[in-house]
Coordinates of C-alpha atoms in Angstrom, one line a residue:
M17 CA 0.0 0.0 0.1
K18 CA 2.8 2.4 0.8
K19 CA 4.4 1.6 -2.4
T20 CA 1.3 2.6 -4.3
K21 CA 0.9 5.8 -2.4
T22 CA 4.6 6.7 -3.2
S23 CA 4.1 5.8 -6.8
N24 CA 0.9 7.9 -7.1
A25 CA 2.6 10.9 -5.4
A26 CA 5.5 10.6 -7.9
S27 CA 3.2 10.4 -10.7
G28 CA 1.1 13.4 -9.5
A29 CA 4.4 15.4 -9.2
G30 CA 5.3 14.3 -12.7
D31 CA 2.0 15.5 -14.1
V32 CA 2.2 18.9 -12.3
A33 CA 5.8 19.3 -13.7
A34 CA 4.7 18.4 -17.3
Q35 CA 1.8 20.9 -17.1
L36 CA 4.2 23.6 -16.0
G37 CA 6.7 22.7 -18.7
L38 CA 9.4 21.7 -16.1
R39 CA 12.2 19.1 -16.6
P40 CA 11.6 15.6 -15.5
G41 CA 12.7 14.9 -12.0
Q42 CA 13.0 18.7 -11.1
S43 CA 12.3 19.6 -7.5
L44 CA 9.1 21.4 -7.2
E45 CA 10.2 22.4 -3.6
L46 CA 13.3 24.1 -4.9
L47 CA 11.3 26.1 -7.4
K48 CA 8.9 27.2 -4.8
E49 CA 11.8 28.2 -2.6
L50 CA 13.3 30.2 -5.5
H51 CA 9.9 31.8 -5.9
I52 CA 9.6 30.5 -9.5
L53 CA 6.5 28.5 -8.5
T54 CA 4.0 29.9 -5.9
R55 CA 3.3 27.8 -2.7
E56 CA 0.2 26.5 -4.6
G57 CA 2.6 25.2 -7.4
R58 CA 1.6 27.8 -10.0
I59 CA 3.8 29.9 -12.3
N60 CA 3.4 33.4 -13.5
Q61 CA 4.5 34.8 -16.9
D62 CA 7.6 36.7 -15.4
S63 CA 8.7 33.5 -13.6
R64 CA 8.2 31.5 -16.8
R65 CA 10.5 33.8 -18.7
K66 CA 13.1 33.8 -16.0
L67 CA 12.9 29.8 -15.8
K68 CA 13.2 29.7 -19.7
Q69 CA 16.4 31.8 -19.6
V70 CA 17.9 29.6 -17.0
Y71 CA 16.8 26.4 -18.8
H72 CA 18.6 27.6 -21.8
L73 CA 21.6 28.4 -20.1
V74 CA 21.5 25.0 -18.2
Q75 CA 21.3 23.2 -21.5
F76 CA 24.5 24.8 -22.7
I77 CA 26.2 24.0 -19.6
E78 CA 25.1 20.5 -19.4
K79 CA 26.5 19.9 -22.9
L80 CA 29.8 21.5 -21.9
L81 CA 30.0 19.4 -18.8
D82 CA 29.3 16.2 -20.7
E83 CA 32.1 17.0 -23.0
L84 CA 34.8 17.6 -20.5
P85 CA 37.0 14.7 -19.5
P86 CA 36.3 13.8 -15.8
S87 CA 38.4 15.6 -13.1
E88 CA 39.7 14.0 -9.9
G89 CA 36.8 14.2 -7.4
G90 CA 34.3 15.1 -10.0
L91 CA 33.5 18.3 -12.1
R92 CA 33.8 21.7 -10.3
L93 CA 31.6 24.7 -11.3
A94 CA 32.0 28.3 -10.0
D95 CA 29.0 30.5 -10.3
H96 CA 30.0 34.2 -10.0
G97 CA 27.7 36.9 -8.8
A98 CA 25.4 34.0 -7.8
G99 CA 22.6 36.2 -6.2
K100 CA 19.9 33.9 -5.1
S101 CA 21.8 31.1 -7.0
Y102 CA 19.0 30.3 -9.4
L103 CA 21.5 28.9 -12.0
G104 CA 23.6 27.0 -9.4
F105 CA 20.6 25.4 -7.7
I106 CA 18.9 24.4 -10.9
L107 CA 22.1 23.0 -12.3
Y108 CA 22.7 21.1 -9.2
D109 CA 19.1 19.7 -9.1
L110 CA 19.2 18.7 -12.8
Y111 CA 22.8 17.6 -13.4
F112 CA 25.0 17.1 -10.1
K113 CA 22.3 15.7 -7.8
H114 CA 22.3 12.4 -9.8
R115 CA 26.0 12.0 -10.0
A116 CA 28.3 10.6 -7.2
E117 CA 30.8 13.4 -7.7
G118 CA 31.0 16.9 -8.7
R119 CA 30.6 20.3 -6.8
V120 CA 29.0 23.7 -7.3
Y121 CA 30.4 26.9 -5.7
G122 CA 28.3 30.0 -5.5
I123 CA 30.3 33.2 -5.1
E124 CA 28.4 36.3 -3.9
T125 CA 29.1 39.5 -2.0
R126 CA 25.9 40.0 -0.2
T127 CA 25.9 38.1 3.1
E128 CA 22.2 37.6 3.4
L129 CA 21.9 35.8 0.1
V130 CA 24.9 33.6 1.0
E131 CA 23.3 32.6 4.3
R132 CA 19.9 32.0 2.6
S133 CA 21.6 29.8 -0.1
R134 CA 23.4 27.9 2.6
A135 CA 20.2 27.1 4.5
L136 CA 18.4 26.2 1.4
A137 CA 21.0 23.8 0.3
E138 CA 21.0 22.1 3.7
R139 CA 17.1 21.8 3.7
L140 CA 17.2 20.2 0.3
G141 CA 20.0 17.9 1.0
F142 CA 22.3 19.4 -1.7
A143 CA 25.4 18.4 0.1
R144 CA 27.8 19.2 -2.7
M145 CA 27.0 22.9 -2.9
E146 CA 29.2 25.6 -1.2
F147 CA 28.4 29.4 -0.9
L148 CA 31.2 31.9 -0.3
N149 CA 30.8 35.4 0.8
L150 CA 33.5 36.9 -1.4
S151 CA 33.8 39.4 -4.1
V152 CA 35.2 37.9 -7.4
A153 CA 38.5 39.5 -6.8
E154 CA 38.8 38.0 -3.3
A155 CA 37.8 34.6 -4.8
T156 CA 40.5 34.8 -7.3
Q157 CA 43.1 34.8 -4.5
S158 CA 41.0 32.7 -1.9
P159 CA 42.9 29.5 -0.5
S160 CA 39.4 28.0 0.3
L161 CA 38.6 27.4 -3.4
P162 CA 40.2 24.7 -5.6
A163 CA 43.2 25.6 -7.7
H164 CA 41.4 24.6 -10.8
F165 CA 37.7 24.7 -12.1
D166 CA 36.1 22.9 -14.9
V167 CA 33.4 25.6 -15.7
V168 CA 33.0 29.1 -14.4
T169 CA 29.7 30.9 -15.0
A170 CA 28.6 34.5 -14.6
L171 CA 24.8 35.1 -15.4
H172 CA 24.0 38.6 -15.9
A173 CA 27.1 39.8 -14.0
C174 CA 26.9 43.7 -14.3
D175 CA 29.5 45.9 -15.7
T176 CA 33.1 44.7 -14.8
A177 CA 31.9 41.7 -12.8
T178 CA 32.0 39.7 -16.0
D179 CA 35.6 40.7 -16.5
D180 CA 36.3 39.7 -12.8
A181 CA 34.8 36.3 -13.7
I182 CA 37.1 36.0 -16.7
A183 CA 40.1 36.9 -14.4
F184 CA 39.0 34.3 -12.0
G185 CA 38.7 31.7 -14.8
L186 CA 42.1 32.4 -16.1
R187 CA 43.7 32.3 -12.7
R188 CA 41.8 29.1 -11.8
Q189 CA 42.6 27.5 -15.1
A190 CA 39.0 27.0 -16.0
R191 CA 38.5 24.6 -18.9
A192 CA 35.3 26.5 -20.0
M193 CA 33.5 29.8 -19.2
V194 CA 29.9 30.6 -19.8
L195 CA 29.2 34.3 -19.7
V196 CA 26.0 36.3 -20.0
P197 CA 27.2 40.0 -19.6
C198 CA 25.0 42.8 -18.4
C199 CA 25.1 46.7 -18.2
Q200 CA 28.6 47.2 -19.5
A201 CA 29.7 50.8 -18.6
E202 CA 33.5 50.8 -18.2
V203 CA 34.3 51.2 -21.9
A204 CA 31.7 53.7 -22.3
R205 CA 33.2 55.9 -19.5
H206 CA 36.6 55.7 -21.1
L207 CA 35.1 56.6 -24.5
N208 CA 33.4 59.6 -22.8
A209 CA 36.7 60.7 -21.1
H210 CA 38.5 61.7 -24.4
K211 CA 35.5 62.3 -26.6
A212 CA 36.6 65.8 -27.8
L213 CA 40.1 64.7 -28.6
N214 CA 38.9 61.5 -30.5
L215 CA 36.4 63.7 -32.6
A216 CA 39.4 65.7 -33.8
R217 CA 41.5 62.5 -34.3
T218 CA 39.1 60.4 -36.3
P219 CA 35.7 60.4 -38.0
L220 CA 35.0 57.1 -36.3
A221 CA 34.4 59.1 -33.1
E222 CA 31.0 60.0 -34.6
L223 CA 30.1 56.5 -33.6
W224 CA 30.0 57.6 -29.9
R225 CA 29.4 61.3 -30.1
H226 CA 25.8 61.1 -28.8
P227 CA 25.4 59.7 -25.2
L228 CA 23.0 57.0 -26.3
H229 CA 25.5 55.8 -29.0
T230 CA 28.2 55.9 -26.4
R231 CA 26.4 53.5 -24.2
E232 CA 25.5 51.0 -27.1
L233 CA 28.9 51.2 -28.8
G234 CA 30.6 50.8 -25.4
S235 CA 28.6 47.7 -24.6
Q236 CA 29.3 46.2 -28.1
L237 CA 33.0 47.0 -27.9
T238 CA 33.3 45.5 -24.3
N239 CA 32.0 42.0 -25.5
V240 CA 34.1 42.2 -28.7
L241 CA 37.2 42.9 -26.6
R242 CA 36.4 40.2 -24.2
C243 CA 36.2 37.6 -27.0
L244 CA 39.5 38.6 -28.5
Y245 CA 41.1 38.5 -25.0
L246 CA 39.8 35.1 -24.3
E247 CA 41.1 33.9 -27.8
A248 CA 44.5 35.4 -27.1
C249 CA 44.5 33.5 -23.8
G250 CA 44.0 30.1 -25.5
Y251 CA 40.2 29.7 -25.6
Q252 CA 37.9 28.9 -28.5
V253 CA 35.0 31.4 -28.3
T254 CA 31.4 31.2 -29.6
V255 CA 28.9 34.0 -29.3
T256 CA 25.2 33.5 -29.5
E257 CA 21.8 34.5 -28.3
L258 CA 20.7 33.2 -24.9
V259 CA 17.0 33.3 -25.6
G260 CA 14.7 35.2 -27.9
W261 CA 14.8 39.1 -27.6
E262 CA 11.1 39.0 -26.4
H263 CA 12.4 37.4 -23.2
S264 CA 15.3 39.5 -22.3
L265 CA 17.4 42.4 -23.7
K266 CA 20.4 41.3 -21.8
N267 CA 20.8 38.3 -24.2
E268 CA 24.4 37.8 -25.4
L269 CA 25.9 34.5 -24.5
I270 CA 29.8 34.0 -24.6
L271 CA 31.0 30.4 -24.5
A272 CA 34.6 29.9 -24.2
K273 CA 36.4 26.5 -24.1
Y274 CA 40.1 26.2 -23.3
T275 CA 42.2 24.7 -26.3
G276 CA 45.7 26.0 -25.2
Q277 CA 46.1 27.6 -28.8
R278 CA 46.7 31.3 -28.0
K279 CA 45.9 33.3 -31.2
R280 CA 48.4 35.9 -31.9
S281 CA 46.0 37.5 -34.4
A282 CA 43.4 37.9 -31.7
A283 CA 46.0 39.7 -29.4
E284 CA 47.1 41.9 -32.3
R285 CA 43.5 42.9 -33.2
L286 CA 42.7 43.5 -29.5
H287 CA 45.4 46.1 -29.2
A288 CA 44.6 47.5 -32.6
I289 CA 40.9 48.1 -31.6
L290 CA 42.0 49.6 -28.3
A291 CA 44.2 52.0 -30.1
E292 CA 41.5 53.0 -32.8
F293 CA 39.1 53.9 -30.1
G294 CA 41.5 55.5 -27.7
L295 CA 41.3 52.8 -25.1
Q296 CA 45.0 52.1 -24.6
A297 CA 44.7 52.4 -20.9
L298 CA 42.8 49.1 -20.8
A299 CA 45.6 47.2 -22.4
T300 CA 47.6 47.3 -19.2
T301 CA 44.6 46.8 -16.8
R302 CA 41.6 44.9 -18.0
F303 CA 43.1 43.3 -21.1
A304 CA 46.7 42.7 -20.0
L305 CA 48.0 39.6 -21.5
P306 CA 51.4 38.8 -20.0
G307 CA 51.4 36.3 -17.0
V308 CA 48.5 34.3 -18.1
R309 CA 49.1 30.8 -16.9
S310 CA 49.2 27.9 -19.5
D311 CA 50.0 24.9 -17.3
R312 CA 46.5 23.3 -17.7
Q313 CA 45.8 19.7 -16.5

């Protein structure tokens, strides 16, 4: 009799998941805790959009994880700017939970979110999740994290947080990085700083003469420079849409897989673009190439 009740409960949960468009075996309790589902098990349109974005990203990451040769102790993933850890929790629930090894690390600066995530992981029995109250810069140097990571993710990491996640991935010799940038402003600030000089120097400065164009061009340039930088550091880079534009305007997905083949042409183009747009200062800070380690396992 107990078996029948358990079977019926599992079947009922499966029916609910199918009606809501959820993945098989997904924890409804987790989705309620993340406020993607209401306590009654319903989902609104905003939550459906958020879940669709995370699902798309999870599919990319699952494919990456499956392609990577196994590491000793299982695959290790670092999620930067984790926030409420939607991505980390859903990845653990759908991918890591069913495997004997592997670990997910959530890195977040807001103490209350780290404590909430730790408590939720304990309630759900997600024993191989860790949450650290660190900035990305602190995490890059922290001895409490493994020396090597298989995958580094940064979902909607604002402005320079994406660059910090790239720096962390390089330092920790990540075999892959999955980045969804957001609200890039650093390059736009640099473009603004010398706008009059550049207008006199080159007609290309018309591309960022107006503030709206400065913001848009700055965002585009930032991601182009990031891709060239990753290629110069030995990664194969793919850029695609995360989901349809009707779901999110912050939609660019950068996938980088380490090959060890540093592209000299990418480094040359990176420096040429920095010079063309008057951004040479970033060549010694944000996009400095010397000292990138190549002793990968």
